[in-house]
Amino acid sequence: TGTRKTEIITRINLPKIDLEGLAQHRSSLFGSINLIPRTQKMFSTLLYNELNKLKNEKYVIIEGESKKIGTIFLPEIINKKINSDLKIRVQASIKTRINTIKKEYFKDESSIKKISEITDKLTKFFGKKKIYELKTQINNKEYNKFIEFILLEYYDKRYIHNKQPHKYNLTINSDNLDKFFKLRRSY
């Protein structure tokens, strides 16, 4: 979360499908903030059109997603391909991740209010006292502190717990994407 995977997919000049873009959801608890999620039918239509455009390609870049993106279900064949093909791990410093999340989610008072409301859904994980502390951080505009806790204590721990161990074919760092893409062009 926050490693700029979607930005990489958007910028890379290779055949690709942005599943989160098609769904208009970032596939997380806070994933609909500042987006208008699509229906299953609209997502399926858009995905079919993208697959049809890319049917003659030897490979397609796609972000590893779970079976669901918000309320959208991925077709089983796509899910199987995601879990069986080559994998690239994208990592980034906590600073980059915090800045990415803040830029995407904390855009205005309306989105900040939604973040605060959604934070209540984490009560079962952290208890009422911690949720009160987190919401106080939001109210005090201590967004970096809030985001760091959510990344390290919620998302990272859930991914480690829920994901089967993957063997990655390549690991890249997304702290400086301009440098990454500049280097990539030189090959």
CSV table of C-alpha atoms in Angstrom, one decimal, residues 43-148:
chain,number,residue,atom,x,y,z
A,43,PHE,CA,-16.3,-3.2,-14.6
A,44,SER,CA,-16.9,-6.5,-16.5
A,45,THR,CA,-17.6,-4.6,-19.7
A,46,LEU,CA,-14.5,-2.4,-19.4
A,47,LEU,CA,-12.3,-5.4,-18.5
A,48,TYR,CA,-13.7,-7.4,-21.5
A,49,ASN,CA,-12.9,-4.4,-23.8
A,50,GLU,CA,-9.3,-4.1,-22.4
A,51,LEU,CA,-8.7,-7.9,-22.8
A,52,ASN,CA,-10.1,-7.8,-26.3
A,53,LYS,CA,-7.6,-5.0,-27.2
A,54,LEU,CA,-4.7,-7.0,-25.8
A,55,LYS,CA,-5.7,-10.4,-27.0
A,56,ASN,CA,-2.7,-10.7,-29.4
A,57,GLU,CA,-0.1,-9.5,-26.8
A,58,LYS,CA,2.4,-12.1,-25.5
A,59,TYR,CA,2.2,-10.6,-22.0
A,60,VAL,CA,0.2,-8.0,-20.1
A,61,ILE,CA,1.3,-6.1,-17.0
A,62,ILE,CA,-1.4,-6.2,-14.2
A,63,GLU,CA,-1.4,-5.4,-10.5
A,64,GLY,CA,-1.7,-8.3,-8.2
A,65,GLU,CA,-5.2,-8.0,-6.7
A,66,SER,CA,-7.2,-10.2,-4.4
A,67,LYS,CA,-10.4,-11.8,-5.7
A,68,LYS,CA,-12.3,-8.5,-4.9
A,69,ILE,CA,-11.6,-4.9,-5.7
A,70,GLY,CA,-14.1,-3.1,-3.4
A,71,THR,CA,-17.4,-4.8,-4.2
A,72,ILE,CA,-16.2,-5.9,-7.6
A,73,PHE,CA,-15.3,-9.6,-8.2
A,74,LEU,CA,-12.5,-10.5,-10.5
A,75,PRO,CA,-13.1,-13.2,-13.0
A,76,GLU,CA,-11.6,-16.5,-11.7
A,77,ILE,CA,-9.4,-16.8,-14.8
A,78,ILE,CA,-7.8,-13.4,-14.1
A,79,ASN,CA,-7.3,-14.2,-10.5
A,80,LYS,CA,-5.6,-17.5,-11.4
A,81,LYS,CA,-3.2,-15.7,-13.9
A,82,ILE,CA,-2.3,-13.1,-11.3
A,83,ASN,CA,-1.4,-15.8,-8.8
A,84,SER,CA,0.5,-18.1,-11.2
A,85,ASP,CA,2.5,-15.8,-13.5
A,86,LEU,CA,5.7,-13.7,-13.0
A,87,LYS,CA,5.7,-11.4,-10.0
A,88,ILE,CA,7.4,-8.1,-9.4
A,89,ARG,CA,7.6,-6.8,-5.9
A,90,VAL,CA,7.3,-3.0,-5.5
A,91,GLN,CA,8.7,-1.6,-2.3
A,92,ALA,CA,9.2,1.9,-1.1
A,93,SER,CA,10.3,3.7,2.0
A,94,ILE,CA,7.7,4.6,4.7
A,95,LYS,CA,8.2,8.3,3.8
A,96,THR,CA,7.3,7.6,0.1
A,97,ARG,CA,4.3,5.5,1.2
A,98,ILE,CA,3.0,8.2,3.6
A,99,ASN,CA,3.4,10.9,1.0
A,100,THR,CA,1.6,8.8,-1.7
A,101,ILE,CA,-1.3,8.0,0.6
A,102,LYS,CA,-1.6,11.6,1.8
A,103,LYS,CA,-1.7,12.9,-1.8
A,104,GLU,CA,-4.3,10.4,-3.0
A,105,TYR,CA,-6.6,10.3,0.0
A,106,PHE,CA,-6.3,13.5,2.0
A,107,LYS,CA,-7.4,15.9,-0.7
A,108,ASP,CA,-10.1,18.0,1.0
A,109,GLU,CA,-12.4,18.2,4.0
A,110,SER,CA,-14.9,15.8,2.5
A,111,SER,CA,-12.3,13.0,1.9
A,112,ILE,CA,-10.8,13.6,5.4
A,113,LYS,CA,-14.3,13.3,6.9
A,114,LYS,CA,-14.8,9.9,5.0
A,115,ILE,CA,-11.4,8.7,6.3
A,116,SER,CA,-12.4,9.5,9.8
A,117,GLU,CA,-15.8,7.6,9.4
A,118,ILE,CA,-14.1,4.6,7.8
A,119,THR,CA,-11.5,4.5,10.7
A,120,ASP,CA,-14.4,3.5,13.0
A,121,LYS,CA,-14.5,0.2,11.1
A,122,LEU,CA,-11.1,-0.6,12.5
A,123,THR,CA,-12.4,-0.8,16.1
A,124,LYS,CA,-12.5,-4.6,16.1
A,125,PHE,CA,-8.8,-4.6,15.2
A,126,PHE,CA,-7.5,-1.9,17.6
A,127,GLY,CA,-10.2,-1.2,20.2
A,128,LYS,CA,-12.0,2.0,21.0
A,129,LYS,CA,-9.1,3.7,22.8
A,130,LYS,CA,-6.8,3.4,19.7
A,131,ILE,CA,-9.5,4.5,17.3
A,132,TYR,CA,-10.2,7.6,19.5
A,133,GLU,CA,-6.4,8.3,19.3
A,134,LEU,CA,-6.4,7.9,15.5
A,135,LYS,CA,-9.4,10.1,15.0
A,136,THR,CA,-7.8,12.7,17.2
A,137,GLN,CA,-4.7,12.6,14.9
A,138,ILE,CA,-7.0,13.2,11.9
A,139,ASN,CA,-8.8,16.1,13.7
A,140,ASN,CA,-5.4,17.6,14.7
A,141,LYS,CA,-4.2,17.2,11.0
A,142,GLU,CA,-1.4,14.8,12.2
A,143,TYR,CA,-2.0,12.9,8.9
A,144,ASN,CA,1.6,11.5,8.6
A,145,LYS,CA,1.3,9.9,12.1
A,146,PHE,CA,-2.1,8.5,11.3
A,147,ILE,CA,-1.0,7.1,7.9
A,148,GLU,CA,2.1,5.6,9.3
